[in-house]
mmCIF file of C-alpha atoms in Angstrom:
data_model
loop_
_atom_site.group_PDB
_atom_site.id
_atom_site.type_symbol
_atom_site.label_atom_id
_atom_site.label_comp_id
_atom_site.label_asym_id
_atom_site.label_seq_id
_atom_site.Cartn_x
_atom_site.Cartn_y
_atom_site.Cartn_z
ATOM 1 C CA MET A 1 0.002 0.000 -0.001
ATOM 2 C CA LYS A 2 1.013 3.591 -0.477
ATOM 3 C CA LYS A 3 2.599 5.488 2.422
ATOM 4 C CA ILE A 4 0.315 5.929 5.460
ATOM 5 C CA SER A 5 1.163 7.986 8.525
ATOM 6 C CA VAL A 6 3.238 6.210 11.189
ATOM 7 C CA ILE A 7 1.173 8.055 13.791
ATOM 8 C CA ILE A 8 -1.954 6.216 12.629
ATOM 9 C CA PHE A 9 -0.169 2.903 13.063
ATOM 10 C CA GLY A 10 0.891 3.815 16.597
ATOM 11 C CA ILE A 11 -2.640 4.705 17.603
ATOM 12 C CA LEU A 12 -4.260 1.654 16.073
ATOM 13 C CA PHE A 13 -1.770 -1.129 16.886
ATOM 14 C CA THR A 14 -3.480 -3.263 19.561
ATOM 15 C CA TYR A 15 -3.880 -6.871 18.487
ATOM 16 C CA SER A 16 -1.761 -9.878 17.466
ATOM 17 C CA CYS A 17 -2.434 -12.377 14.703
ATOM 18 C CA LYS A 18 -3.973 -15.839 14.848
ATOM 19 C CA ALA A 19 -4.958 -17.874 11.799
ATOM 20 C CA PRO A 20 -8.380 -19.456 11.332
ATOM 21 C CA LYS A 21 -8.598 -23.146 10.518
ATOM 22 C CA ILE A 22 -8.809 -24.077 6.825
ATOM 23 C CA VAL A 23 -12.195 -25.488 5.859
ATOM 24 C CA GLU A 24 -11.490 -28.918 4.405
ATOM 25 C CA THR A 25 -14.044 -29.975 1.793
ATOM 26 C CA ASN A 26 -13.924 -31.832 -1.491
ATOM 27 C CA PRO A 27 -12.028 -29.543 -3.924
ATOM 28 C CA ASP A 28 -13.827 -31.135 -6.844
ATOM 29 C CA ASN A 29 -17.268 -30.382 -5.395
ATOM 30 C CA ILE A 30 -17.847 -27.047 -7.061
ATOM 31 C CA GLU A 31 -21.516 -27.550 -7.816
ATOM 32 C CA ALA A 32 -24.018 -25.247 -6.131
ATOM 33 C CA VAL A 33 -25.883 -26.304 -2.987
ATOM 34 C CA THR A 34 -29.594 -25.930 -2.290
ATOM 35 C CA PRO A 35 -30.817 -22.472 -3.352
ATOM 36 C CA VAL A 36 -32.411 -19.950 -1.033
ATOM 37 C CA SER A 37 -36.205 -19.960 -1.219
ATOM 38 C CA GLU A 38 -37.646 -17.832 -3.969
ATOM 39 C CA THR A 39 -39.098 -14.450 -3.183
ATOM 40 C CA VAL A 40 -41.993 -13.072 -5.207
ATOM 41 C CA ASN A 41 -43.188 -9.553 -5.906
ATOM 42 C CA VAL A 42 -39.866 -7.884 -5.122
ATOM 43 C CA GLU A 43 -37.396 -5.777 -7.070
ATOM 44 C CA GLU A 44 -35.288 -7.554 -9.745
ATOM 45 C CA GLU A 45 -32.058 -6.918 -7.797
ATOM 46 C CA VAL A 46 -33.485 -8.663 -4.718
ATOM 47 C CA ILE A 47 -34.530 -11.668 -6.796
ATOM 48 C CA GLU A 48 -30.998 -11.966 -8.199
ATOM 49 C CA GLU A 49 -29.501 -11.730 -4.732
ATOM 50 C CA LYS A 50 -31.789 -14.362 -3.233
ATOM 51 C CA SER A 51 -31.259 -16.758 -6.142
ATOM 52 C CA ARG A 52 -27.483 -16.955 -5.746
ATOM 53 C CA LYS A 53 -26.166 -20.266 -4.471
ATOM 54 C CA ALA A 54 -23.318 -20.861 -2.075
ATOM 55 C CA ILE A 55 -20.372 -22.757 -3.568
ATOM 56 C CA PRO A 56 -18.453 -24.944 -1.092
ATOM 57 C CA THR A 57 -15.006 -23.805 -0.020
ATOM 58 C CA THR A 58 -12.270 -25.923 -1.565
ATOM 59 C CA SER A 59 -9.001 -27.206 -0.129
ATOM 60 C CA PHE A 60 -7.140 -26.589 -3.389
ATOM 61 C CA SER A 61 -4.345 -24.411 -2.002
ATOM 62 C CA LYS A 62 -2.085 -25.733 0.765
ATOM 63 C CA SER A 63 0.182 -23.891 3.166
ATOM 64 C CA LYS A 64 3.214 -25.233 1.297
ATOM 65 C CA ASP A 65 1.876 -23.918 -2.015
ATOM 66 C CA VAL A 66 1.563 -20.370 -0.749
ATOM 67 C CA GLY A 67 4.675 -20.654 1.402
ATOM 68 C CA ASP A 68 6.887 -21.569 -1.548
ATOM 69 C CA ILE A 69 5.704 -18.605 -3.604
ATOM 70 C CA ILE A 70 5.816 -15.911 -0.957
ATOM 71 C CA SER A 71 9.163 -17.139 0.378
ATOM 72 C CA PHE A 72 10.719 -16.756 -3.055
ATOM 73 C CA LEU A 73 9.186 -13.367 -3.798
ATOM 74 C CA SER A 74 10.246 -11.924 -0.441
ATOM 75 C CA SER A 75 13.708 -13.480 -0.319
ATOM 76 C CA ASP A 76 16.784 -11.311 0.141
ATOM 77 C CA ASP A 77 17.958 -12.181 -3.377
ATOM 78 C CA LEU A 78 15.207 -9.952 -4.801
ATOM 79 C CA LYS A 79 16.404 -6.929 -2.763
ATOM 80 C CA GLY A 80 12.916 -5.639 -1.960
ATOM 81 C CA ARG A 81 11.550 -5.713 -5.547
ATOM 82 C CA GLU A 82 11.751 -1.991 -6.234
ATOM 83 C CA ALA A 83 10.253 -1.057 -9.604
ATOM 84 C CA GLY A 84 12.941 -0.978 -12.293
ATOM 85 C CA SER A 85 15.469 -2.974 -10.245
ATOM 86 C CA GLU A 86 17.254 -6.247 -10.980
ATOM 87 C CA GLY A 87 15.399 -7.843 -8.078
ATOM 88 C CA ILE A 88 11.946 -7.191 -9.452
ATOM 89 C CA GLU A 89 13.109 -8.494 -12.838
ATOM 90 C CA ILE A 90 13.730 -11.836 -11.105
ATOM 91 C CA ALA A 91 10.236 -11.672 -9.628
ATOM 92 C CA ALA A 92 8.706 -10.913 -13.035
ATOM 93 C CA ASN A 93 10.469 -13.926 -14.576
ATOM 94 C CA TYR A 94 9.241 -16.117 -11.720
ATOM 95 C CA ILE A 95 5.622 -14.996 -12.212
ATOM 96 C CA GLU A 96 5.945 -15.542 -15.963
ATOM 97 C CA ASP A 97 7.201 -19.090 -15.376
ATOM 98 C CA ILE A 98 4.207 -19.887 -13.146
ATOM 99 C CA PHE A 99 1.839 -18.648 -15.836
ATOM 100 C CA LYS A 100 3.620 -20.771 -18.460
ATOM 101 C CA GLU A 101 3.646 -23.906 -16.293
ATOM 102 C CA ASN A 102 -0.108 -23.648 -15.756
ATOM 103 C CA GLY A 103 -1.138 -22.795 -19.291
ATOM 104 C CA VAL A 104 -2.076 -19.185 -18.604
ATOM 105 C CA LYS A 105 -1.406 -17.349 -21.867
ATOM 106 C CA PRO A 106 0.113 -13.854 -22.162
ATOM 107 C CA TYR A 107 -2.563 -11.202 -22.587
ATOM 108 C CA PHE A 108 -0.349 -9.101 -24.822
ATOM 109 C CA GLU A 109 2.367 -10.442 -27.129
ATOM 110 C CA TYR A 110 4.543 -11.125 -24.074
ATOM 111 C CA TYR A 111 3.751 -11.681 -20.410
ATOM 112 C CA LYS A 112 5.936 -8.745 -19.382
ATOM 113 C CA ASP A 113 4.297 -5.523 -20.490
ATOM 114 C CA THR A 114 6.441 -2.389 -20.224
ATOM 115 C CA ILE A 115 4.700 0.541 -18.560
ATOM 116 C CA SER A 116 5.055 3.955 -20.166
ATOM 117 C CA ASN A 117 4.760 6.218 -17.108
ATOM 118 C CA TYR A 118 7.940 5.348 -15.185
ATOM 119 C CA GLU A 119 11.477 6.511 -15.882
ATOM 120 C CA LYS A 120 13.082 3.075 -15.576
ATOM 121 C CA PRO A 121 12.189 -0.062 -17.538
ATOM 122 C CA ALA A 122 9.415 -1.677 -15.505
ATOM 123 C CA TYR A 123 6.865 -4.347 -16.319
ATOM 124 C CA ASN A 124 3.407 -5.470 -15.407
ATOM 125 C CA VAL A 125 3.063 -9.231 -15.830
ATOM 126 C CA VAL A 126 -0.291 -10.017 -17.439
ATOM 127 C CA GLY A 127 -1.829 -13.410 -18.233
ATOM 128 C CA VAL A 128 -5.247 -14.462 -19.499
ATOM 129 C CA LEU A 129 -7.576 -17.454 -19.397
ATOM 130 C CA GLU A 130 -10.262 -17.192 -22.069
ATOM 131 C CA GLY A 131 -13.786 -17.920 -20.912
ATOM 132 C CA ILE A 132 -15.480 -21.140 -21.952
ATOM 133 C CA ASP A 133 -18.913 -19.635 -22.617
ATOM 134 C CA ALA A 134 -19.449 -18.401 -26.171
ATOM 135 C CA SER A 135 -21.237 -15.259 -25.032
ATOM 136 C CA LEU A 136 -19.864 -14.525 -21.562
ATOM 137 C CA LYS A 137 -16.223 -14.875 -22.611
ATOM 138 C CA ASN A 138 -16.489 -11.398 -24.130
ATOM 139 C CA GLU A 139 -16.847 -10.028 -20.596
ATOM 140 C CA ILE A 140 -13.619 -9.691 -18.598
ATOM 141 C CA VAL A 141 -12.840 -9.947 -14.908
ATOM 142 C CA VAL A 142 -9.429 -8.583 -13.894
ATOM 143 C CA ILE A 143 -7.839 -10.189 -10.825
ATOM 144 C CA GLY A 144 -4.784 -8.274 -9.689
ATOM 145 C CA ALA A 145 -2.142 -7.428 -7.095
ATOM 146 C CA HIS A 146 1.061 -5.420 -7.111
ATOM 147 C CA TYR A 147 4.292 -7.381 -6.913
ATOM 148 C CA ASP A 148 6.705 -4.495 -6.361
ATOM 149 C CA HIS A 149 7.893 -3.112 -3.027
ATOM 150 C CA ILE A 150 10.212 -0.335 -1.852
ATOM 151 C CA GLY A 151 13.641 -1.961 -2.228
ATOM 152 C CA LEU A 152 16.507 -0.932 0.062
ATOM 153 C CA ILE A 153 15.860 1.412 2.985
ATOM 154 C CA ALA A 154 17.656 2.679 6.106
ATOM 155 C CA PRO A 155 19.297 -0.306 7.837
ATOM 156 C CA LYS A 156 17.896 -1.824 11.016
ATOM 157 C CA ASN A 157 20.208 -4.201 12.865
ATOM 158 C CA GLY A 158 22.267 -4.419 9.687
ATOM 159 C CA ASP A 159 19.309 -5.293 7.440
ATOM 160 C CA ALA A 160 18.408 -2.796 4.703
ATOM 161 C CA ILE A 161 16.134 -4.998 2.548
ATOM 162 C CA ALA A 162 12.416 -4.187 2.729
ATOM 163 C CA ASN A 163 11.334 -7.641 1.584
ATOM 164 C CA GLY A 164 7.619 -6.825 1.335
ATOM 165 C CA ALA A 165 6.224 -10.231 2.249
ATOM 166 C CA ASN A 166 2.848 -8.945 3.397
ATOM 167 C CA ASP A 167 3.087 -5.894 1.131
ATOM 168 C CA ASN A 168 2.466 -7.357 -1.358
ATOM 169 C CA ALA A 169 4.022 -10.734 -2.051
ATOM 170 C CA SER A 170 0.991 -12.060 -0.162
ATOM 171 C CA GLY A 171 -1.492 -10.591 -2.649
ATOM 172 C CA THR A 172 0.681 -11.691 -5.568
ATOM 173 C CA THR A 173 0.718 -15.216 -4.166
ATOM 174 C CA THR A 174 -3.083 -15.206 -3.925
ATOM 175 C CA VAL A 175 -3.470 -14.145 -7.559
ATOM 176 C CA LEU A 176 -1.002 -16.792 -8.743
ATOM 177 C CA GLU A 177 -2.844 -19.511 -6.815
ATOM 178 C CA LEU A 178 -6.180 -18.379 -8.248
ATOM 179 C CA ALA A 179 -4.621 -18.492 -11.712
ATOM 180 C CA ARG A 180 -3.412 -22.028 -11.035
ATOM 181 C CA TYR A 181 -6.871 -23.079 -9.858
ATOM 182 C CA PHE A 182 -8.763 -21.742 -12.864
ATOM 183 C CA ALA A 183 -6.110 -23.005 -15.270
ATOM 184 C CA THR A 184 -6.561 -26.444 -13.690
ATOM 185 C CA THR A 185 -10.366 -26.549 -13.609
ATOM 186 C CA LYS A 186 -10.976 -24.591 -16.827
ATOM 187 C CA ASN A 187 -14.458 -23.719 -15.556
ATOM 188 C CA ASN A 188 -14.478 -19.925 -16.002
ATOM 189 C CA LYS A 189 -17.266 -18.760 -18.314
ATOM 190 C CA ARG A 190 -15.989 -15.180 -18.414
ATOM 191 C CA THR A 191 -12.450 -14.359 -19.476
ATOM 192 C CA ILE A 192 -10.091 -13.738 -16.563
ATOM 193 C CA VAL A 193 -7.103 -11.426 -16.833
ATOM 194 C CA PHE A 194 -4.497 -11.995 -14.109
ATOM 195 C CA ALA A 195 -2.470 -8.821 -13.639
ATOM 196 C CA LEU A 196 0.581 -8.382 -11.410
ATOM 197 C CA PHE A 197 1.406 -4.702 -11.228
ATOM 198 C CA THR A 198 4.733 -2.939 -10.938
ATOM 199 C CA ALA A 199 5.337 0.553 -9.479
ATOM 200 C CA GLU A 200 2.362 0.581 -7.115
ATOM 201 C CA GLU A 201 4.711 1.994 -4.517
ATOM 202 C CA LYS A 202 5.633 4.787 -6.963
ATOM 203 C CA GLY A 203 2.055 6.035 -7.207
ATOM 204 C CA LEU A 204 -0.062 3.167 -8.594
ATOM 205 C CA LEU A 205 1.748 3.583 -11.921
ATOM 206 C CA GLY A 206 1.532 -0.010 -13.144
ATOM 207 C CA SER A 207 -2.232 -0.303 -12.684
ATOM 208 C CA LYS A 208 -2.798 3.144 -14.168
ATOM 209 C CA ASP A 209 -0.861 2.145 -17.273
ATOM 210 C CA LEU A 210 -2.677 -1.175 -17.730
ATOM 211 C CA ALA A 211 -6.133 0.258 -17.067
ATOM 212 C CA LYS A 212 -5.500 2.935 -19.681
ATOM 213 C CA ARG A 213 -4.293 0.392 -22.256
ATOM 214 C CA LEU A 214 -7.271 -1.899 -21.679
ATOM 215 C CA LYS A 215 -9.626 1.049 -21.975
ATOM 216 C CA GLU A 216 -8.043 1.930 -25.324
ATOM 217 C CA ARG A 217 -8.816 -1.631 -26.426
ATOM 218 C CA ASN A 218 -12.428 -1.023 -25.444
ATOM 219 C CA ILE A 219 -12.683 -4.252 -23.468
ATOM 220 C CA ASN A 220 -15.950 -5.151 -21.755
ATOM 221 C CA LEU A 221 -14.723 -5.043 -18.153
ATOM 222 C CA TYR A 222 -17.204 -6.454 -15.641
ATOM 223 C CA THR A 223 -15.242 -5.920 -12.427
ATOM 224 C CA MET A 224 -11.718 -5.679 -11.030
ATOM 225 C CA LEU A 225 -10.845 -7.728 -7.920
ATOM 226 C CA ASN A 226 -7.584 -6.726 -6.236
ATOM 227 C CA PHE A 227 -5.684 -8.442 -3.393
ATOM 228 C CA GLU A 228 -3.492 -6.469 -1.025
ATOM 229 C CA MET A 229 -1.738 -7.475 2.210
ATOM 230 C CA VAL A 230 -3.444 -10.783 3.034
ATOM 231 C CA GLY A 231 -0.530 -12.441 4.849
ATOM 232 C CA VAL A 232 -1.905 -12.356 8.404
ATOM 233 C CA ALA A 233 -5.402 -12.855 9.788
ATOM 234 C CA LEU A 234 -7.792 -10.243 11.101
ATOM 235 C CA GLN A 235 -8.489 -10.417 14.821
ATOM 236 C CA ASN A 236 -11.729 -9.971 16.760
ATOM 237 C CA LYS A 237 -13.796 -9.510 13.618
ATOM 238 C CA ASP A 238 -16.966 -11.340 12.580
ATOM 239 C CA TYR A 239 -15.750 -11.496 8.971
ATOM 240 C CA PHE A 240 -12.693 -12.963 7.250
ATOM 241 C CA MET A 241 -11.637 -10.145 4.883
ATOM 242 C CA TYR A 242 -12.735 -6.610 4.172
ATOM 243 C CA VAL A 243 -13.025 -4.724 0.903
ATOM 244 C CA THR A 244 -12.082 -1.139 0.331
ATOM 245 C CA GLY A 245 -14.977 0.952 -0.922
ATOM 246 C CA TYR A 246 -17.366 -1.406 0.875
ATOM 247 C CA GLU A 247 -20.248 1.028 0.622
ATOM 248 C CA ASN A 248 -19.736 1.707 -3.098
ATOM 249 C CA SER A 249 -21.178 -1.558 -4.405
ATOM 250 C CA ASN A 250 -22.879 -4.808 -3.454
ATOM 251 C CA LEU A 251 -19.655 -6.807 -3.918
ATOM 252 C CA ALA A 252 -19.530 -7.846 -0.252
ATOM 253 C CA GLN A 253 -23.058 -9.259 -0.380
ATOM 254 C CA VAL A 254 -22.411 -11.096 -3.635
ATOM 255 C CA ALA A 255 -19.185 -12.559 -2.225
ATOM 256 C CA ASN A 256 -20.894 -13.611 0.999
ATOM 257 C CA ASP A 257 -23.748 -15.266 -0.887
ATOM 258 C CA TYR A 258 -21.370 -17.382 -2.951
ATOM 259 C CA SER A 259 -19.193 -18.274 0.018
ATOM 260 C CA GLY A 260 -22.153 -19.153 2.240
ATOM 261 C CA GLU A 261 -20.687 -17.194 5.148
ATOM 262 C CA LYS A 262 -19.726 -13.686 6.174
ATOM 263 C CA LEU A 263 -16.541 -13.720 4.157
ATOM 264 C CA ILE A 264 -16.404 -9.954 3.577
ATOM 265 C CA GLY A 265 -17.116 -7.207 6.101
ATOM 266 C CA PHE A 266 -16.792 -3.471 6.613
ATOM 267 C CA LEU A 267 -13.658 -1.971 8.218
ATOM 268 C CA PRO A 268 -14.394 1.597 9.383
ATOM 269 C CA SER A 269 -10.724 2.624 9.347
ATOM 270 C CA ALA A 270 -10.473 1.626 5.671
ATOM 271 C CA LYS A 271 -13.169 4.153 4.852
ATOM 272 C CA LYS A 272 -11.701 6.768 7.200
ATOM 273 C CA MET A 273 -8.304 6.574 5.478
ATOM 274 C CA ASN A 274 -9.849 6.302 2.006
ATOM 275 C CA LEU A 275 -8.047 3.071 1.153
ATOM 276 C CA PHE A 276 -10.320 2.691 -1.851
ATOM 277 C CA LYS A 277 -8.085 5.182 -3.649
ATOM 278 C CA ARG A 278 -4.788 3.825 -2.279
ATOM 279 C CA SER A 279 -4.473 0.570 -4.194
ATOM 280 C CA ASP A 280 -4.529 -0.721 -7.750
ATOM 281 C CA ASN A 281 -8.282 -1.178 -7.947
ATOM 282 C CA TYR A 282 -8.715 2.576 -8.218
ATOM 283 C CA ALA A 283 -7.233 2.972 -11.701
ATOM 284 C CA PHE A 284 -9.829 0.566 -13.121
ATOM 285 C CA TYR A 285 -12.635 2.341 -11.306
ATOM 286 C CA GLU A 286 -11.492 5.640 -12.819
ATOM 287 C CA GLU A 287 -11.035 4.332 -16.370
ATOM 288 C CA PHE A 288 -14.043 2.023 -16.641
ATOM 289 C CA SER A 289 -16.534 3.223 -13.996
ATOM 290 C CA VAL A 290 -17.209 -0.367 -12.909
ATOM 291 C CA PRO A 291 -17.027 -1.851 -9.399
ATOM 292 C CA SER A 292 -13.310 -2.278 -8.651
ATOM 293 C CA GLN A 293 -12.272 -3.059 -5.089
ATOM 294 C CA THR A 294 -9.448 -4.458 -2.967
ATOM 295 C CA PHE A 295 -9.615 -7.433 -0.597
ATOM 296 C CA CYS A 296 -7.393 -7.181 2.473
ATOM 297 C CA THR A 297 -6.763 -8.727 5.908
ATOM 298 C CA PHE A 298 -4.413 -6.016 7.193
ATOM 299 C CA ASP A 299 -6.274 -3.659 9.519
ATOM 300 C CA PHE A 300 -3.414 -1.562 11.032
ATOM 301 C CA THR A 301 -3.559 -3.558 14.271
ATOM 302 C CA ASN A 302 -2.421 -7.045 13.264
ATOM 303 C CA PHE A 303 0.940 -6.354 11.595
ATOM 304 C CA ASN A 304 3.544 -3.877 12.819
ATOM 305 C CA HIS A 305 6.140 -4.058 10.038
ATOM 306 C CA TYR A 306 4.593 -2.061 7.217
ATOM 307 C CA HIS A 307 7.314 -0.716 4.883
ATOM 308 C CA GLY A 308 9.980 -2.071 7.215
ATOM 309 C CA VAL A 309 12.832 -4.542 6.940
ATOM 310 C CA ASP A 310 10.912 -6.916 9.221
ATOM 311 C CA ASP A 311 8.182 -7.628 6.642
ATOM 312 C CA GLU A 312 9.561 -11.119 6.126
ATOM 313 C CA ALA A 313 8.035 -14.392 4.950
ATOM 314 C CA GLU A 314 8.575 -16.068 8.314
ATOM 315 C CA LEU A 315 6.070 -13.663 9.863
ATOM 316 C CA MET A 316 3.352 -14.653 7.414
ATOM 317 C CA ASP A 317 0.644 -17.144 8.347
ATOM 318 C CA PHE A 318 0.754 -19.680 5.508
ATOM 319 C CA ASN A 319 -2.361 -21.518 6.745
ATOM 320 C CA HIS A 320 -4.271 -18.245 6.699
ATOM 321 C CA MET A 321 -2.968 -17.425 3.224
ATOM 322 C CA ALA A 322 -4.092 -20.804 1.892
ATOM 323 C CA THR A 323 -7.488 -20.126 3.446
ATOM 324 C CA VAL A 324 -7.639 -16.758 1.664
ATOM 325 C CA VAL A 325 -7.207 -18.592 -1.638
ATOM 326 C CA ASN A 326 -9.614 -21.404 -0.785
ATOM 327 C CA LYS A 327 -12.339 -19.067 0.458
ATOM 328 C CA SER A 328 -11.850 -16.769 -2.537
ATOM 329 C CA ILE A 329 -12.327 -19.591 -5.056
ATOM 330 C CA PRO A 330 -16.128 -19.924 -4.522
ATOM 331 C CA MET A 331 -16.504 -16.135 -4.581
ATOM 332 C CA VAL A 332 -14.555 -15.715 -7.823
ATOM 333 C CA THR A 333 -16.171 -18.780 -9.394
ATOM 334 C CA GLY A 334 -19.614 -17.382 -8.734
ATOM 335 C CA ILE A 335 -18.680 -13.978 -10.106
ATOM 336 C CA VAL A 336 -17.046 -15.192 -13.323
ATOM 337 C CA ASN A 337 -19.824 -17.717 -14.028
ATOM 338 C CA ALA A 338 -22.969 -15.742 -13.152
ATOM 339 C CA THR A 339 -25.390 -15.421 -16.047
ATOM 340 C CA THR A 340 -25.728 -11.669 -15.443
ATOM 341 C CA LYS A 341 -23.468 -8.945 -14.058
ATOM 342 C CA GLU A 342 -24.552 -9.156 -10.438
ATOM 343 C CA ILE A 343 -22.030 -6.744 -8.929
ATOM 344 C CA LYS A 344 -23.493 -3.258 -9.119
ATOM 345 C CA PHE A 345 -22.875 0.170 -7.668
ATOM 346 C CA ASN A 346 -25.029 1.099 -4.707
#
């Protein structure tokens, strides 16, 4: 995330992290369960909402799966993944290899897409899985996260590498696992673009560049789902994740209907600090005027190493991260396969 006042962190830091247990169900059981009873003589939007069906949480992603990815991306060899650096080039190649291994095709001619608004050579890494439905495949869902961080900073106990495990190797890991899932199941009716952004820490430059390019192509963008700082669990909340811009759309309700639980909730401090405009979702909202929001489990109280050298992989909760992926799969599946565009502005 972009720079936020240290004073705010000092005021809000009160809790410690504890991971929820992964829900173990049959990963192949992706069929819908019994629908909610029909409601008559109500508005069309209410009918759509009531007719959604919960999709069981899978156990597709394991703690080792997410641990391997985030440990590589936040290793010292990558030197904090600053945009335009040799370290982030290694990260870009790693992401490209994962796309290739899983049959995710490059969206442009190459996976690495040079951005035009940064002084150094820097790349978004963009893959695509075409939808399987003849009509719905013309609608696109972008699933994204930024993979850059802030590089080398003032040393602390001899360590100057801001590894950026939570910010945002965790979100990058989530997107790569979702890409692996949909590439494996091949059940997405809409086309999914998986976008890993560079230069978020320089002012959301990577997402701004890609959103502009996609707008110039006049794509039919349904929604943009962004993942940011999901490496540790929320504490003392009655929901699992929150979305920025919660009040802007019905995304939380749609996600909760498909997950069959209160997966997404409202974090007042996210609204107070206007986090909706502080991550890569915002560029797509500005360019396309469609619901574009960020999922997060960092609430300024459960992780005290933001933009520091201590943001290391060993502090991440791999079980929680696997649960983020597994709980997101039913939500994303429902969204990309719905017969109509259910996510709407409030």
